[in-house]
XYZ file of C-alpha atoms in Angstrom:
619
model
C 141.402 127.089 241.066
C 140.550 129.544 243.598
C 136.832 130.340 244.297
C 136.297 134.182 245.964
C 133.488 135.801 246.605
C 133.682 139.202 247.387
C 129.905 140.814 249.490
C 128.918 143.773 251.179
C 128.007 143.622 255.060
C 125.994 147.149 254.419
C 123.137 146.312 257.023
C 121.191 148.361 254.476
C 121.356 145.530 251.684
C 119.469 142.686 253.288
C 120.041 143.766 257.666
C 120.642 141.623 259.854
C 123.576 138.544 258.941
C 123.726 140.739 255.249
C 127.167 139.479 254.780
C 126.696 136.006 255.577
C 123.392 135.831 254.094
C 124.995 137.490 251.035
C 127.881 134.511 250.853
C 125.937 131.875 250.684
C 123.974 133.536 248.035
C 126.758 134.141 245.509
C 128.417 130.692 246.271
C 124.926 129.194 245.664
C 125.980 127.585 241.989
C 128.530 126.385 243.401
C 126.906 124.636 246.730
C 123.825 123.195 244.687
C 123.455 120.057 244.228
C 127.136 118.763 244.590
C 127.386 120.252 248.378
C 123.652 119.724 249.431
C 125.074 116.785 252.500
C 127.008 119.771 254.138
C 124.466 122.425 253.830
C 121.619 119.988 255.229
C 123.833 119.292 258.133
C 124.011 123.094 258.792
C 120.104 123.420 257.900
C 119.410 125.732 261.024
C 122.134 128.306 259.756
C 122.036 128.249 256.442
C 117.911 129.287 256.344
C 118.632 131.463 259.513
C 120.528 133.936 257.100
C 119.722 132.719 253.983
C 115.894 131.795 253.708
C 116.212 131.913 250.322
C 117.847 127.987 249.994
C 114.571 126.736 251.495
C 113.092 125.708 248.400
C 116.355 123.128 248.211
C 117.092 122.451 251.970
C 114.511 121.099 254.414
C 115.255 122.525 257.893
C 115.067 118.632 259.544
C 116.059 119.719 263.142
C 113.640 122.622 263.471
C 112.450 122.239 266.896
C 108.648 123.565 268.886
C 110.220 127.035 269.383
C 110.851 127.677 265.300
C 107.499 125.703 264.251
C 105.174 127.211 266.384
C 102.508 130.313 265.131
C 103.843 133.931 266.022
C 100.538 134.815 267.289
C 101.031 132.149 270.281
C 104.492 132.495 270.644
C 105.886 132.744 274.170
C 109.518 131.164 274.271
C 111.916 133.065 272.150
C 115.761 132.513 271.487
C 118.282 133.230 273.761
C 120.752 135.762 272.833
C 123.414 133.532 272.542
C 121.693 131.967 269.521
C 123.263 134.405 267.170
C 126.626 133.145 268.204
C 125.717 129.860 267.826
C 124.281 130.425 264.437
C 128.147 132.263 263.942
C 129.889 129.369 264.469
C 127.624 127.007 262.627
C 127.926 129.092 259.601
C 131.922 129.082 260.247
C 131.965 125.183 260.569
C 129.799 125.434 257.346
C 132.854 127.259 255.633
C 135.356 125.370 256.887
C 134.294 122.228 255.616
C 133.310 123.807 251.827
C 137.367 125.262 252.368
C 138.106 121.507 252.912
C 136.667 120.666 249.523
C 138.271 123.312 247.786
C 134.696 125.637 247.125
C 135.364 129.040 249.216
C 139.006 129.956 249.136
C 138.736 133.368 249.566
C 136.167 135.783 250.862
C 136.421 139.569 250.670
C 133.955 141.764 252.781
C 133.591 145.666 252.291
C 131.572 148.335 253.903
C 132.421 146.278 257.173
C 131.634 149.881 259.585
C 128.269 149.293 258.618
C 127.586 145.917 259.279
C 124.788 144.495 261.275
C 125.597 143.367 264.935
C 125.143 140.049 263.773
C 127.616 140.152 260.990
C 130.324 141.241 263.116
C 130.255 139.006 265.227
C 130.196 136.360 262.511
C 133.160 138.039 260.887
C 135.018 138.035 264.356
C 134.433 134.466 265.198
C 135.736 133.469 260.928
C 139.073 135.077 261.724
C 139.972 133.807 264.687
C 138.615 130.072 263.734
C 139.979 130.594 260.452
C 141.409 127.941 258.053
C 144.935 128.070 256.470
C 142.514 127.759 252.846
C 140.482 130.723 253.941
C 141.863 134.174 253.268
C 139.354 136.455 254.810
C 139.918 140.495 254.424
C 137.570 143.025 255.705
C 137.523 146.301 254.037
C 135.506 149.020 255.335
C 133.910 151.473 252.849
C 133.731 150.936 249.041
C 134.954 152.079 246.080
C 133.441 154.868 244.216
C 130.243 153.511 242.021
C 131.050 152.613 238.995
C 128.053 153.836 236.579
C 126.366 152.453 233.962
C 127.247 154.754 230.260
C 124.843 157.179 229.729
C 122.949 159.386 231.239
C 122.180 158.658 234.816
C 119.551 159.660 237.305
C 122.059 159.676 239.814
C 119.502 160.165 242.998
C 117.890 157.093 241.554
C 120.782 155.121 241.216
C 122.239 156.049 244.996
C 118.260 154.902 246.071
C 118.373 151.571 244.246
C 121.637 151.154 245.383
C 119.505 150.561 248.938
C 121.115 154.026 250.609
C 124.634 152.089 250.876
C 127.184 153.804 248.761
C 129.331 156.642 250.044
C 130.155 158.416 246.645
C 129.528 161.982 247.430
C 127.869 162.024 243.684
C 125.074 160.194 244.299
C 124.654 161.217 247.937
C 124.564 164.876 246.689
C 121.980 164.333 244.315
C 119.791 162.283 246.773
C 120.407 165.141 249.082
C 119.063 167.827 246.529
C 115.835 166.281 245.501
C 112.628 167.920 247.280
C 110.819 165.493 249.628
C 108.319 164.566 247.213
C 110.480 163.257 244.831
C 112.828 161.231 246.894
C 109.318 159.520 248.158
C 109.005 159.075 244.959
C 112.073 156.637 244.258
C 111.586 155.232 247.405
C 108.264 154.222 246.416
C 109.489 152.838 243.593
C 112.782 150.721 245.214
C 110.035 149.614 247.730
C 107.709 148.577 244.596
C 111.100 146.322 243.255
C 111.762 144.715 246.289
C 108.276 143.692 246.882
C 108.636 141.988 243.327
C 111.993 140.418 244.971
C 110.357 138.640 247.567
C 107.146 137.676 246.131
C 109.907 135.732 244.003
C 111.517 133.883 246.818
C 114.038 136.633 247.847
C 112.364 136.443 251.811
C 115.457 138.267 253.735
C 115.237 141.525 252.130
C 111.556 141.604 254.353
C 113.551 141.737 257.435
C 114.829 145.247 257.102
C 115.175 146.382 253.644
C 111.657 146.740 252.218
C 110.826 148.660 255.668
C 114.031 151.520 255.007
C 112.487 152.355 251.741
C 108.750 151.885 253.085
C 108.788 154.037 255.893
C 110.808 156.789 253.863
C 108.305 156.731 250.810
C 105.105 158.475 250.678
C 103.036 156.293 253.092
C 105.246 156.232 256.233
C 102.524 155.883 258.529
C 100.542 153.485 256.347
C 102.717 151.178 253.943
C 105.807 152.425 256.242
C 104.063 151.145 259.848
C 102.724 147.691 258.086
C 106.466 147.260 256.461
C 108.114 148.056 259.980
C 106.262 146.105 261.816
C 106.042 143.149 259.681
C 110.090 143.165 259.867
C 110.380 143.851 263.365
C 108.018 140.640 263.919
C 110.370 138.580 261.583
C 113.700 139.597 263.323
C 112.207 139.490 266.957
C 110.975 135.908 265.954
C 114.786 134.479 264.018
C 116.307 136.174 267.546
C 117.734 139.630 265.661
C 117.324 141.118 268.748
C 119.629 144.707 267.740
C 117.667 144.672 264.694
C 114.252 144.906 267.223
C 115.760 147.632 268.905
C 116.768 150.107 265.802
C 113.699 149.069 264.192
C 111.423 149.632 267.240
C 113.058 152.973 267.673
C 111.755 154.032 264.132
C 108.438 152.926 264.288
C 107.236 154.052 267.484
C 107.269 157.850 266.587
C 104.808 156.537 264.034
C 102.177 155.297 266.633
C 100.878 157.855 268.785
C 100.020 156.458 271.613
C 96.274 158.079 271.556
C 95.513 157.062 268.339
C 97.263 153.687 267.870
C 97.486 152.337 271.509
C 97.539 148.500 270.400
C 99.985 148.832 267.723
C 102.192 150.480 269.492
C 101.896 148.166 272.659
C 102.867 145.509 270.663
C 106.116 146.702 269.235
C 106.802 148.331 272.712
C 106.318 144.118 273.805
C 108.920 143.147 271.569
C 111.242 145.963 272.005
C 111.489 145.633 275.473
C 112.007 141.527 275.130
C 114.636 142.556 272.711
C 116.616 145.313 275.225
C 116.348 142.942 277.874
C 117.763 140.239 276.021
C 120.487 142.487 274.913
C 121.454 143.680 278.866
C 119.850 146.819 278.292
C 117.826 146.653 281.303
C 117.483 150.744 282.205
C 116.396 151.626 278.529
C 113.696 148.393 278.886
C 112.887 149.458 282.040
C 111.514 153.108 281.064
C 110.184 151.755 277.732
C 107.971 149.993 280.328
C 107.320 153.068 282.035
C 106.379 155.283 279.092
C 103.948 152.606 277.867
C 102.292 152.606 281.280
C 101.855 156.555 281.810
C 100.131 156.446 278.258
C 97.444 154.040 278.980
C 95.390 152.568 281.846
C 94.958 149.073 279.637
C 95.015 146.209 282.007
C 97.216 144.030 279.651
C 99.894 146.770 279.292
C 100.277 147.040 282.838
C 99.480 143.653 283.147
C 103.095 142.531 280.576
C 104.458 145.559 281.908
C 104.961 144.323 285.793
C 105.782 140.852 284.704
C 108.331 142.833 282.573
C 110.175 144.803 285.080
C 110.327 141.531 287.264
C 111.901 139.422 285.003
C 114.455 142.193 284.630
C 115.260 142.042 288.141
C 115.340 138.179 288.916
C 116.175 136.583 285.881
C 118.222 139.080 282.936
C 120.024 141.416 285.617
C 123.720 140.907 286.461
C 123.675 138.322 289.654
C 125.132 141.300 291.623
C 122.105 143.683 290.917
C 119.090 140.890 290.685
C 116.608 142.124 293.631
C 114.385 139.058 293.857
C 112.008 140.201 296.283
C 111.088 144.012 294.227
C 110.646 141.191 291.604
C 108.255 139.092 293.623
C 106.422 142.339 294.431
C 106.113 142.844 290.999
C 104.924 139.842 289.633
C 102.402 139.302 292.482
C 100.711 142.572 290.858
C 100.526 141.305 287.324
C 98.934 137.937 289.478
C 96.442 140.174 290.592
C 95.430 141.785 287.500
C 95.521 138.704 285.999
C 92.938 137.811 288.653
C 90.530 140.564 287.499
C 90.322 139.409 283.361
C 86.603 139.394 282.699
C 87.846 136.690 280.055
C 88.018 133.024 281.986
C 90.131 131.836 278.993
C 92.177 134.717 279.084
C 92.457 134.638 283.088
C 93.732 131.616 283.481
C 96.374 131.654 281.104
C 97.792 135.267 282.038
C 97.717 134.072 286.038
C 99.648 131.084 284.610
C 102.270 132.490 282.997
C 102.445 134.936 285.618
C 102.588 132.599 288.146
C 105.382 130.922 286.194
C 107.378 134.034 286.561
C 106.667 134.115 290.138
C 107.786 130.027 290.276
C 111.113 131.487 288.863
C 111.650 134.428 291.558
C 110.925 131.516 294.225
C 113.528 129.178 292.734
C 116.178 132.265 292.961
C 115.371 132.504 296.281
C 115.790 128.867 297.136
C 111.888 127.764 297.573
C 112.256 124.754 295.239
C 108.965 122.975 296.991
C 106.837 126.622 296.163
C 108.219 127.082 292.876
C 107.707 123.234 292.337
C 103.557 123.645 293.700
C 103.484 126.809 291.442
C 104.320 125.374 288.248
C 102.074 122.344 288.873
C 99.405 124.322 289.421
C 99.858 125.796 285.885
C 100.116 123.004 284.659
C 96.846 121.800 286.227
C 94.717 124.695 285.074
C 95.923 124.641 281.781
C 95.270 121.273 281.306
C 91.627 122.130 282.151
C 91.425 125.101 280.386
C 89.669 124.359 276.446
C 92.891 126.450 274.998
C 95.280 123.455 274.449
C 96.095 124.769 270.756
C 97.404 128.317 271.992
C 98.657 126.908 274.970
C 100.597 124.549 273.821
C 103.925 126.026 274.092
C 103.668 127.606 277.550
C 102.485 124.314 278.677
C 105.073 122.518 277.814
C 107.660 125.158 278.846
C 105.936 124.923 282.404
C 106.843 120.795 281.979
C 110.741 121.809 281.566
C 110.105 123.681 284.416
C 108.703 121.374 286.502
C 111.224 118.660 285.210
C 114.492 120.423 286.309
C 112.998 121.539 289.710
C 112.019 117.843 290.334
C 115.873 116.822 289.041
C 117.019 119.743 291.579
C 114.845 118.648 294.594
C 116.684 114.675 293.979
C 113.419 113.385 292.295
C 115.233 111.977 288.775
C 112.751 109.395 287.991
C 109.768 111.569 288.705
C 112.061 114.537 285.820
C 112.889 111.669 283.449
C 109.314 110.746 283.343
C 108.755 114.635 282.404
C 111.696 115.023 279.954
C 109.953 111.626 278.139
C 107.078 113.432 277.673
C 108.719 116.749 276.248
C 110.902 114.663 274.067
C 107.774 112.915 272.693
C 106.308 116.582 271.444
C 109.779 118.289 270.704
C 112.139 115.774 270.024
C 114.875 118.099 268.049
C 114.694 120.644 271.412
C 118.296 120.277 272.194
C 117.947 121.421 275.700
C 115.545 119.198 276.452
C 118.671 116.390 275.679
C 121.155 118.080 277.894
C 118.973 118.143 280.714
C 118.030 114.660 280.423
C 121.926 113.643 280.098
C 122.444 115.391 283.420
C 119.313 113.199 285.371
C 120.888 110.393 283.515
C 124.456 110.471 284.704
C 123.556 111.196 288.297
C 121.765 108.029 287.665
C 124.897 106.342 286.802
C 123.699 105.866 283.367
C 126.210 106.854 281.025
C 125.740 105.968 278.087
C 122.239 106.578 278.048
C 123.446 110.339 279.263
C 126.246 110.417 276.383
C 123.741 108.997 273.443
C 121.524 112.123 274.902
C 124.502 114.449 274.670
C 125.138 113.576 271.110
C 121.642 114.111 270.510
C 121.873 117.847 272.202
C 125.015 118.282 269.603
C 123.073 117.382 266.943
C 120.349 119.279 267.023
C 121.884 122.570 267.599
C 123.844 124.863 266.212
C 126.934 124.845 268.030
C 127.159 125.947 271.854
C 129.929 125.128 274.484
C 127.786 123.386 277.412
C 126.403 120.469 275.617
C 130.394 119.534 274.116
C 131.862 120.475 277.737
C 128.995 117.746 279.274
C 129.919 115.256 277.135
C 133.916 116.142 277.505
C 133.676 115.615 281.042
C 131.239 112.390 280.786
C 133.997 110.795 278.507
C 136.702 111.357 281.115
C 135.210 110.295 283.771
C 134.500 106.986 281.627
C 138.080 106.798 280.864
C 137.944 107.908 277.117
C 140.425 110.307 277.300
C 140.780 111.061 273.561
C 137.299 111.584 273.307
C 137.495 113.923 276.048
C 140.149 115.707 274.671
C 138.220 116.208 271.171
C 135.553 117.681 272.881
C 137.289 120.471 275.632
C 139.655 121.449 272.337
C 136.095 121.711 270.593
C 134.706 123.901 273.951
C 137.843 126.190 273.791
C 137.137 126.911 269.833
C 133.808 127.686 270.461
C 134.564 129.526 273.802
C 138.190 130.358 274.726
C 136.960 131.836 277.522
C 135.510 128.984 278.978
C 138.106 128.511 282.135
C 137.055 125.231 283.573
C 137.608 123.523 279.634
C 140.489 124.837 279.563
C 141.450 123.381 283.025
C 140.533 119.788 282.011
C 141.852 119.729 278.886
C 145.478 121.168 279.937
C 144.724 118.940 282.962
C 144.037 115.540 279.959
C 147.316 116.468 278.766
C 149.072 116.089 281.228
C 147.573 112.816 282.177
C 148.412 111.498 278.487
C 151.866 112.570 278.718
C 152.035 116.080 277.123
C 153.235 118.159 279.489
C 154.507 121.215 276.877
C 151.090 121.032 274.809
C 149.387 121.171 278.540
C 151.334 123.886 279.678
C 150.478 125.967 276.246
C 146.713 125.524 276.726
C 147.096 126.866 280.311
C 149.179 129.611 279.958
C 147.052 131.098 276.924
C 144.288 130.680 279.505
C 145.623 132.913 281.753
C 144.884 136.693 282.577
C 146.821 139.446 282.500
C 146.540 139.777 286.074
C 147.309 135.702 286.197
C 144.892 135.133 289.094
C 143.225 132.057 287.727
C 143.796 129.669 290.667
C 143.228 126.273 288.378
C 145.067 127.534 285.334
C 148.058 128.229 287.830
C 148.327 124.689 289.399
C 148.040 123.288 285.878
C 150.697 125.398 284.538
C 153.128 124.595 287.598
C 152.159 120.996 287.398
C 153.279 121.183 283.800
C 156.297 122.521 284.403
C 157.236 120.136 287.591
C 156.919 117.478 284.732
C 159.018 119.331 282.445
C 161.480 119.512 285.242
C 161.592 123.525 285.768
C 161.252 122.998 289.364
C 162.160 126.820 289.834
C 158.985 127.804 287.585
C 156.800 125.171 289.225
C 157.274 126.315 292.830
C 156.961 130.029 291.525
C 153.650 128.738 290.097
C 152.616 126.872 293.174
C 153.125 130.015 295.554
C 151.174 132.242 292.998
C 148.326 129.949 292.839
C 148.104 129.820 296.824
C 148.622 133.122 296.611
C 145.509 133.593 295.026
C 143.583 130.814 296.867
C 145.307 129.487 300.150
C 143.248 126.568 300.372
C 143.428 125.582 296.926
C 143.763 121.588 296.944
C 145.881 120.677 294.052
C 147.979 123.155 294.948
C 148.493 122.005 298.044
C 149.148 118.838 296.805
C 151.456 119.524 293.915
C 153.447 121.827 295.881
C 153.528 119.370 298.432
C 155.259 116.617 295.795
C 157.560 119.169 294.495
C 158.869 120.144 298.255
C 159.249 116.207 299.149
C 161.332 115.815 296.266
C 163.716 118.032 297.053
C 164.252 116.067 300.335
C 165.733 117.926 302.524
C 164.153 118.552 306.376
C 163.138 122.103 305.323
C 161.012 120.692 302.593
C 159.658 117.993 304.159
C 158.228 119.683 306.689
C 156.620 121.696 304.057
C 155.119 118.796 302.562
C 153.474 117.993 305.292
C 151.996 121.515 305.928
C 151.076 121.576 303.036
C 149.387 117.936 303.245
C 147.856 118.419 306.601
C 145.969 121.720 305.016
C 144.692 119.373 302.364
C 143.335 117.050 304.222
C 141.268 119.619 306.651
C 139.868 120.722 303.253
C 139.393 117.647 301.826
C 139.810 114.316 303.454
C 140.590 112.347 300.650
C 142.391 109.136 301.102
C 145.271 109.975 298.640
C 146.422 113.017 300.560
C 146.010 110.861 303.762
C 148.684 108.739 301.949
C 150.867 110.888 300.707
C 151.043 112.487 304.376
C 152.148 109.258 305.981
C 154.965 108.669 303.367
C 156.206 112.252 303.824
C 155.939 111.876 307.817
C 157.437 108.706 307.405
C 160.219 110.170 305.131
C 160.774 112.911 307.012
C 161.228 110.770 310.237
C 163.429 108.508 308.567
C 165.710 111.822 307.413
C 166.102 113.139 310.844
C 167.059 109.370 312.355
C 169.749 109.358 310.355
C 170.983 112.496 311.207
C 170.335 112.141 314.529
């Protein structure tokens, strides 16, 4: 029998992941206890959106960054972590579609979704399953009120401020300001009840609409705001940060509130950076700093505006040396803390920053002598409970410089020691599979690569590591699991693509291979790789007319492109005539200047040979 479930994205109903959130909440008879297995295997996701399920599901892969206190908090998600959480949730679906439990899901008021649910929604559709029937709808239909007499402000208010029926809008509209405090008082009064019952998402944006439009909006309003903005800033909800930041600053003046609102300025300009918005973090910066002489404001500030430069800035427009300039001020303010406790962690993490701007610039031994240094003096400092997570972010640090300076045994020995403290870090596994490999320890590396698949929501790096382990190993099925996997996750991920069209060719498929490559391509078909695979695919096939065509437009592109080269040189000694085997060999000596590898070298001598033995005869 089919099982639908129809939700509202409205941001205004629970913010950020509503829909989502919202799914999992009405299918929640149905999931519990019968589905329990799949939901624990998407643990991460599941409480990401839906907090609500953690009285049933134990999150058992939460790693250092998730358990540690907000108040010593310095490593945050990246902002690929909501798309990872996206396609967790979507694997989540798929398999409950397998099972027969969500066969159709119908979203409305879809132009008013959260950032987060959007993307969600995108990434369902185009993963979708033939038992899934996903429609978006945007708006909603007119409310449908209870009989009898109605307060119909009230009603639009509890409704959370999300219907559209001019009705209720009107109404709202036409109350004085007192009184529509007033039923936002109340609503905000509800929802508290809500969550003190175990309804925990509707903190993250809800409770704050309603508090900072009731009667206390610089009192109950400010403590609702902030306490959301903390929440989302924390789960990675970074466009949440932004809109909610932008609300509650004009609630802090900056004379009479300095620290509150230097705090949410903190995490409003992590969460524009994160986002690419690097101009509107930048002058958040500078307003904070023309309001206040505060050493720590200008102090975060100038570690701030480097990080912008060398590390979240386009690689075209990173300026590492304004950023060195920049963090060697926060150093020295740093320097000046009357605190010592306080000194020598703010010169550390500083100093960490400035270990990162000398690794951009290609001084592995400095940034190496930096970060040891941190290590060093936080090791001495009597802080190790508040420190705990920047020292150990300093030891990743220091592990993949050592891997990058050829020291593997000295960064396995650190990557042992992280594991020991954060064993569910996933990153901490993918690095290790990379020391481990260049060690010529495979399988060690591929158990580690599982691990990094495990303990994550899904992300394309660890699979494409592990795809490209396997072939090298020779387990070409496995590899080709795992670049299909890449491409579903990322179909923009060109060198996946490359391999896997490249696998299929290898295994005999030379239509499925030329498929994958040609969905690959541009519209201005300039993908150098793609193009050799897609000619090599059809030299196979036997369209030798589409294969040289292919050939001269990847050359085209690249002239020294090897397989290329190469695979235009087979196709031209085929044909066998003088004409093309002299182009062969062109085409083979230009290899081999690029890359002397001893296959070209014998190819060349058969088509020399071949070619000499064509013009003896007719000679």
């Amino acid at each position: 029998m089919p099982t639908t479930f129809a939700v509202t994205a409205h941001r205004n109903d629970h913010g950020p992941f509503t829909a989502a959130g919202n799914l999992l909440r009405a299918a929640r008879p149905h999931l519990l206890p019968d589905h329990l297995d799949l939901l624990q295997t998407h643990d991460i996701e599941v409480l990401a959106v839906a907090p609500e399920f953690g009285d049933e599901l134990a999150n058992l892969r939460e790693n250092q960054t998730a358990a540690i206190a907000p108040q010593v908090r310095t490593r945050y998600y990246p902002p690929a972590w909501m798309t990872r959480i996206s396609h967790g949730l979507v694997d989540l679906l798929l398999g409950l579609a397998e099972r027969g439990v969500v066969t159709e899901i119908v979203v409305t008021e879809t132009e008013h979704a959260d950032p987060t649910d959007r993307e969600f929604l995108d990434i369902l559709a185009r993963r979708g399953h033939p038992r899934i029937s996903l429609r978006r709808i945007p708006g909603a239909d007119p409310a449908t009120l209870p009989p009898g007499p109605t307060d119909l402000a009230e009603y639009y208010v509890r409704s959370d401020c999300t219907s559209e029926d001019p009705r209720l809008v009107g109404a709202y509209r036409a109350l004085s300001d007192r009184d529509r405090a007033r039923l936002h008082d109340a609503r905000a009064a509800q929802l508290r009840e809500r969550i003190a019952a175990g309804e925990i998402s509707l903190r993250r944006w809800t409770l704050a609409l309603h508090a900072r439009l009731g009667s206390d909006p610089d009192g109950a309003g400010v403590t609702a705001m902030t306490e959301a903005i903390e929440e989302c800033v924390l789960a990675g909800f970074y466009d949440a940060v932004v809109e909610l930041g932008g609300r509650l600053l004009p609630h802090l003046a900056a004379a009479d509130r300095p620290d509150e609102r230097w705090l949410v300025t903190a995490k409003l300009t992590l969460a524009l950076s994160a986002l690419g918005r690097l101009e509107e973090a930048e002058a958040a910066y500078d307003e904070a700093c023309a309001a206040t002489t505060h050493a720590s404001t200008h102090l975060q500030s100038y570690y701030g505006r480097a990080m912008l430069l060398t590390r979240f800035a386009a690689p075209s427009k990173r300026d590492h040396a304004r950023a060195k300039a920049l963090v060697n001020t926060a150093i020295t303010i740093a320097s000046l803390l009357p605190d010592s406790a306080r000194r020598a962690f703010n010169t550390t993490f500083n100093e960490n920053g400035l270990a990162l701007v000398e690794m951009h610039l290609g001084n592995l031994h400095e940034s190496l002598r930096l970060v040891e240094t941190g290590i060093a003096r936080l090791d001495a400092a009597d802080e190790h409970d508040r420190d705990a997570q920047h020292r150990w972010l300093l030891e990743h640090n220091r592990a993949q410089l050592l891997a990058a300076l050829a020291r593997p045994a000295e960064a396995l020995e650190c990557y042992d020691r992280l594991l020991a403290v954060d064993p569910n870090h996933s990153e901490y596994h993918l690095d290790m599979a990379g020391v481990l490999r260049g060690l010529g320890r495979t399988e060690d590396a591929e158990a580690h690569l599982n691990e990094a698949i495990r303990l994550s929501p899904p992300y394309p790096e660890a699979v494409y590591n592990r795809g490209d382990l396997r072939a090298a190993v020779g387990d070409l099925d496995g590899a080709v699991e795992d670049f299909a996997r890449v491409l579903d996750l990322d179909p923009q991920f060109p060198s996946a693509r490359v391999n896997l069209a490249g696998l299929l060719l290898e295994a005999g498929d030379p239509e499925t291979a030329r498929a994958v490559a040609a969905v690959g391509l541009g519209r201005d078909g300039s993908e150098a790789d793609l193009l050799t695979v897609l000619a090599q695919a059809d030299h196979e096939l036997g369209n030798v007319t589409e294969a040289a065509a292919g050939y001269a437009r990847a050359l085209a592109v690249e002239p020294d492109h090897v397989p290329a080269l190469a695979g235009r040189a087979a196709l031209e000694f085929e044909l066998d005539t003088p004409d093309s085997l002299s182009a062969a060999v062109l085409c083979l000596e230009q290899a081999l200047r690029i890359d002397p590898n001893p296959d070209l070298a014998d190819n060349l001598a058969v088509a020399v040979a071949r070619q000499k033995q064509l013009a003896g005869r007719q000679g």
